[in-house]
């Protein structure tokens, strides 16, 4: 370890670590669990067509997993943080990804079967009770993963002075924290609504928990507001430090 790296506690320099490689490998493995016809290779034209009908659900699941993978890549490249907290949060993210992948596959398959009127295959055999259980499990898992990413960005915000971040970079980290907290809130709201549904809910009521995820389209606005709030705080801190000097 060189002198510059050693002088910045919790900063690991420009090297790629084994932890990053492990996170990448875990996400790659999670993608294989989503892949079409994972149980067996199609042995007829009919089974091939059934497997190909799973492509939309696979593509959507792949995009969501790629979203969280790239979020960790960006955090890792931008802040190069190391230490016990960063390691634990990254490992927890890996664990949650592997837990998240199966409810993700089931719910996306159910969604595409619903919007296609049953033309695409339905992965759930007992959709009445299983659908609500899957929504609760999915909501909790979905909320947990952004919590890990928000924790990583919060760590960067707290160590902004050690990392030598200017106000803009520090405010961007704060904006990411706000965005991931919003992700968590949407996931928990969806899970809560599922638990509040009556035992014999109408189809439109069952659709509410999934529809709540469209609130994620406001994430950019939440990020902007979080960034502005951080800039105001940093400006106030700067004024206070100048006054004390």
Short mmCIF file of C-alpha atoms in Angstrom, two decimals:
data_model
loop_
_atom_site.label_atom_id
_atom_site.label_comp_id
_atom_site.label_asym_id
_atom_site.label_seq_id
_atom_site.Cartn_x
_atom_site.Cartn_y
_atom_site.Cartn_z
CA UNK A 1 0.00 0.00 0.00
CA UNK A 2 1.44 3.38 -0.99
CA UNK A 3 1.58 6.42 1.26
CA UNK A 4 -1.32 8.21 -0.42
CA UNK A 5 -3.61 5.22 -0.07
CA UNK A 6 -2.57 4.61 3.50
CA UNK A 7 -3.22 8.21 4.45
CA UNK A 8 -6.88 8.00 3.44
CA UNK A 9 -8.55 5.62 5.82
CA UNK A 10 -11.18 3.49 4.17
CA UNK A 11 -10.03 4.31 0.62
CA UNK A 12 -8.62 1.47 -1.45
CA UNK A 13 -7.13 3.27 -4.42
CA UNK A 14 -7.69 2.34 -8.04
CA UNK A 15 -7.30 -1.43 -7.77
CA UNK A 16 -10.16 -3.81 -8.45
CA UNK A 17 -10.78 -5.91 -5.38
CA UNK A 18 -11.85 -9.51 -4.93
CA UNK A 19 -15.05 -8.21 -3.38
CA UNK A 20 -15.99 -6.44 -6.62
CA UNK A 21 -15.27 -9.61 -8.57
CA UNK A 22 -17.42 -11.60 -6.12
CA UNK A 23 -20.32 -9.15 -6.48
CA UNK A 24 -20.07 -9.33 -10.28
CA UNK A 25 -20.03 -13.14 -10.19
CA UNK A 26 -23.06 -13.24 -7.86
CA UNK A 27 -25.09 -11.02 -10.18
CA UNK A 28 -24.06 -13.16 -13.15
CA UNK A 29 -25.23 -16.28 -11.28
CA UNK A 30 -28.54 -14.58 -10.44
CA UNK A 31 -29.07 -13.89 -14.14
CA UNK A 32 -28.60 -17.60 -14.91
CA UNK A 33 -31.44 -18.35 -12.49
CA UNK A 34 -33.69 -16.12 -14.60
CA UNK A 35 -32.73 -17.63 -17.94
CA UNK A 36 -35.46 -19.11 -20.11
CA UNK A 37 -35.99 -22.86 -19.88
CA UNK A 38 -33.64 -23.14 -16.90
CA UNK A 39 -35.14 -26.49 -15.87
CA UNK A 40 -34.38 -28.43 -19.06
CA UNK A 41 -33.37 -27.99 -22.69
CA UNK A 42 -36.39 -27.90 -25.05
CA UNK A 43 -36.71 -31.21 -26.90
CA UNK A 44 -39.54 -30.30 -29.27
CA UNK A 45 -40.88 -27.37 -31.24
CA UNK A 46 -43.74 -26.98 -28.76
CA UNK A 47 -41.44 -26.85 -25.72
CA UNK A 48 -39.15 -24.44 -27.57
CA UNK A 49 -42.06 -22.10 -28.24
CA UNK A 50 -43.08 -22.26 -24.57
CA UNK A 51 -39.50 -21.43 -23.57
CA UNK A 52 -39.35 -18.52 -26.00
CA UNK A 53 -42.54 -17.10 -24.54
CA UNK A 54 -40.60 -16.55 -21.32
CA UNK A 55 -38.28 -14.07 -23.06
CA UNK A 56 -40.24 -10.91 -22.06
CA UNK A 57 -40.18 -11.84 -18.36
CA UNK A 58 -36.49 -12.75 -18.62
CA UNK A 59 -35.67 -9.45 -20.34
CA UNK A 60 -37.48 -7.41 -17.68
CA UNK A 61 -35.83 -9.37 -14.85
CA UNK A 62 -32.43 -8.99 -16.50
CA UNK A 63 -32.94 -5.23 -16.73
CA UNK A 64 -33.82 -4.93 -13.03
CA UNK A 65 -30.83 -7.00 -11.92
CA UNK A 66 -28.58 -5.01 -14.26
CA UNK A 67 -29.91 -1.81 -12.65
CA UNK A 68 -28.69 -2.83 -9.21
CA UNK A 69 -25.44 -4.32 -10.54
CA UNK A 70 -24.57 -1.11 -12.38
CA UNK A 71 -25.52 0.95 -9.32
CA UNK A 72 -22.88 -0.95 -7.33
CA UNK A 73 -20.36 -0.56 -10.18
CA UNK A 74 -20.88 3.22 -10.28
CA UNK A 75 -20.57 3.51 -6.51
CA UNK A 76 -17.41 1.41 -6.51
CA UNK A 77 -15.77 3.36 -9.32
CA UNK A 78 -16.70 6.80 -8.02
CA UNK A 79 -15.77 6.43 -4.35
CA UNK A 80 -13.33 3.48 -4.10
CA UNK A 81 -14.31 2.90 -0.48
CA UNK A 82 -13.17 -0.09 1.53
CA UNK A 83 -13.58 -1.25 5.11
CA UNK A 84 -15.92 -3.37 7.21
CA UNK A 85 -19.10 -1.37 6.59
CA UNK A 86 -18.67 -1.22 2.81
CA UNK A 87 -17.83 -4.93 2.70
CA UNK A 88 -20.81 -5.96 4.82
CA UNK A 89 -23.25 -3.87 2.78
CA UNK A 90 -21.87 -5.30 -0.47
CA UNK A 91 -22.14 -8.86 0.81
CA UNK A 92 -25.67 -8.20 2.06
CA UNK A 93 -26.56 -6.90 -1.40
CA UNK A 94 -25.29 -10.16 -2.92
CA UNK A 95 -27.36 -12.21 -0.47
CA UNK A 96 -30.50 -10.21 -1.20
CA UNK A 97 -30.01 -10.47 -4.97
CA UNK A 98 -29.95 -14.26 -4.74
CA UNK A 99 -33.08 -14.18 -2.55
CA UNK A 100 -34.80 -11.64 -4.81
CA UNK A 101 -34.33 -13.51 -8.08
CA UNK A 102 -37.07 -16.13 -7.62
CA UNK A 103 -39.95 -13.83 -6.60
CA UNK A 104 -38.76 -11.52 -9.40
CA UNK A 105 -39.09 -14.33 -11.93
CA UNK A 106 -42.50 -15.40 -10.62
CA UNK A 107 -44.02 -11.93 -10.50
CA UNK A 108 -42.72 -10.83 -13.88
CA UNK A 109 -43.98 -14.05 -15.43
CA UNK A 110 -47.37 -13.47 -13.81
CA UNK A 111 -47.45 -9.87 -15.03
CA UNK A 112 -46.70 -10.77 -18.64
CA UNK A 113 -49.22 -13.65 -18.55
CA UNK A 114 -51.82 -11.19 -17.30
CA UNK A 115 -51.21 -8.46 -19.90
CA UNK A 116 -51.09 -11.06 -22.72
CA UNK A 117 -54.41 -12.59 -21.68
CA UNK A 118 -52.80 -15.94 -20.88
CA UNK A 119 -50.87 -16.27 -24.16
CA UNK A 120 -47.58 -16.06 -22.27
CA UNK A 121 -47.06 -18.84 -19.69
CA UNK A 122 -48.26 -18.38 -16.11
CA UNK A 123 -45.56 -19.48 -13.60
CA UNK A 124 -47.92 -19.64 -10.60
CA UNK A 125 -50.32 -22.58 -10.46
CA UNK A 126 -52.35 -21.35 -7.45
CA UNK A 127 -52.53 -17.68 -8.31
CA UNK A 128 -55.18 -16.70 -5.73
CA UNK A 129 -53.07 -17.02 -2.57
CA UNK A 130 -49.60 -17.32 -4.05
CA UNK A 131 -49.80 -14.00 -5.84
CA UNK A 132 -50.29 -12.00 -2.64
CA UNK A 133 -47.55 -13.89 -0.80
CA UNK A 134 -45.19 -13.34 -3.71
CA UNK A 135 -45.99 -9.60 -3.75
CA UNK A 136 -45.16 -9.26 -0.04
CA UNK A 137 -41.92 -11.19 -0.45
CA UNK A 138 -41.01 -9.22 -3.56
CA UNK A 139 -41.76 -5.88 -1.88
CA UNK A 140 -39.58 -6.68 1.13
CA UNK A 141 -36.72 -7.92 -1.05
CA UNK A 142 -37.06 -4.92 -3.38
CA UNK A 143 -36.93 -2.53 -0.41
CA UNK A 144 -33.90 -4.28 1.11
CA UNK A 145 -31.67 -4.03 -1.95
CA UNK A 146 -32.00 -0.23 -2.35
CA UNK A 147 -31.40 0.01 1.41
CA UNK A 148 -27.97 -1.55 0.86
CA UNK A 149 -27.16 0.80 -2.00
CA UNK A 150 -28.43 3.77 -0.01
CA UNK A 151 -26.18 2.71 2.87
CA UNK A 152 -23.17 2.60 0.55
CA UNK A 153 -23.88 6.10 -0.76
CA UNK A 154 -24.52 7.34 2.78
CA UNK A 155 -21.09 6.02 3.68
CA UNK A 156 -19.60 8.05 0.82
CA UNK A 157 -21.48 11.14 2.01
CA UNK A 158 -20.21 10.72 5.57
CA UNK A 159 -16.63 10.29 4.36
CA UNK A 160 -16.73 13.08 1.79
CA UNK A 161 -13.94 14.99 3.51
CA UNK A 162 -11.62 11.96 3.56
CA UNK A 163 -12.39 11.26 -0.09
CA UNK A 164 -11.77 14.87 -1.04
CA UNK A 165 -15.18 15.29 -2.67
CA UNK A 166 -16.19 18.76 -3.79
CA UNK A 167 -19.67 20.06 -3.01
CA UNK A 168 -21.10 18.82 -6.30
CA UNK A 169 -19.83 15.26 -5.90
CA UNK A 170 -20.89 15.12 -2.24
CA UNK A 171 -24.35 16.44 -3.13
CA UNK A 172 -24.67 13.79 -5.84
CA UNK A 173 -24.01 11.11 -3.21
CA UNK A 174 -26.73 12.64 -1.04
CA UNK A 175 -29.10 12.64 -4.00
CA UNK A 176 -28.44 8.93 -4.50
CA UNK A 177 -29.24 8.32 -0.83
CA UNK A 178 -32.57 10.13 -1.23
CA UNK A 179 -33.38 8.15 -4.40
CA UNK A 180 -32.69 4.79 -2.77
CA UNK A 181 -34.69 5.72 0.33
CA UNK A 182 -37.55 6.46 -2.06
CA UNK A 183 -37.06 3.03 -3.66
CA UNK A 184 -37.34 1.46 -0.20
CA UNK A 185 -40.49 3.42 0.59
CA UNK A 186 -42.22 2.28 -2.61
CA UNK A 187 -41.34 -1.37 -1.98
CA UNK A 188 -42.57 -1.23 1.61
CA UNK A 189 -45.73 0.60 0.57
CA UNK A 190 -46.51 -2.11 -1.98
CA UNK A 191 -45.96 -4.88 0.60
CA UNK A 192 -48.13 -3.05 3.14
CA UNK A 193 -50.99 -2.63 0.67
CA UNK A 194 -50.88 -6.37 -0.06
CA UNK A 195 -51.20 -7.16 3.65
CA UNK A 196 -54.19 -4.81 3.93
CA UNK A 197 -56.10 -6.38 1.05
CA UNK A 198 -59.22 -8.37 1.98
CA UNK A 199 -59.15 -12.15 1.72
CA UNK A 200 -61.36 -12.10 -1.39
CA UNK A 201 -59.98 -9.02 -3.10
CA UNK A 202 -61.32 -7.90 -6.45
CA UNK A 203 -58.96 -8.10 -9.45
CA UNK A 204 -58.54 -4.32 -9.49
CA UNK A 205 -57.52 -4.40 -5.81
CA UNK A 206 -54.96 -7.13 -6.44
CA UNK A 207 -53.47 -4.94 -9.18
CA UNK A 208 -52.83 -2.01 -6.82
CA UNK A 209 -49.56 -3.29 -5.24
CA UNK A 210 -47.95 -3.82 -8.63
CA UNK A 211 -49.23 -0.49 -9.94
CA UNK A 212 -47.52 1.33 -7.06
CA UNK A 213 -44.14 0.57 -8.62
CA UNK A 214 -44.98 3.10 -11.33
CA UNK A 215 -44.22 5.69 -8.62
CA UNK A 216 -40.57 4.90 -9.30
CA UNK A 217 -40.87 7.14 -12.36
CA UNK A 218 -40.52 10.04 -9.87
CA UNK A 219 -37.09 8.86 -8.71
CA UNK A 220 -35.28 11.48 -10.79
CA UNK A 221 -37.24 14.23 -9.07
CA UNK A 222 -36.43 12.79 -5.63
CA UNK A 223 -32.73 12.62 -6.55
CA UNK A 224 -32.77 16.26 -7.64
CA UNK A 225 -34.48 17.40 -4.44
CA UNK A 226 -32.03 15.42 -2.30
CA UNK A 227 -29.09 16.90 -4.17
CA UNK A 228 -30.42 20.45 -3.75
CA UNK A 229 -30.98 19.91 -0.03
CA UNK A 230 -27.39 18.66 0.33
CA UNK A 231 -26.01 21.65 -1.56
CA UNK A 232 -27.91 24.00 0.75
CA UNK A 233 -26.53 22.17 3.76
CA UNK A 234 -23.00 22.23 2.42
CA UNK A 235 -23.34 25.92 1.67
CA UNK A 236 -24.49 26.55 5.24
CA UNK A 237 -21.58 24.54 6.63
CA UNK A 238 -19.14 26.51 4.50
CA UNK A 239 -20.55 29.82 5.75
CA UNK A 240 -20.34 28.63 9.37
CA UNK A 241 -16.73 27.49 8.94
CA UNK A 242 -15.81 30.84 7.36
CA UNK A 243 -17.45 32.69 10.26
CA UNK A 244 -15.58 30.56 12.82
CA UNK A 245 -12.30 31.19 11.03
#
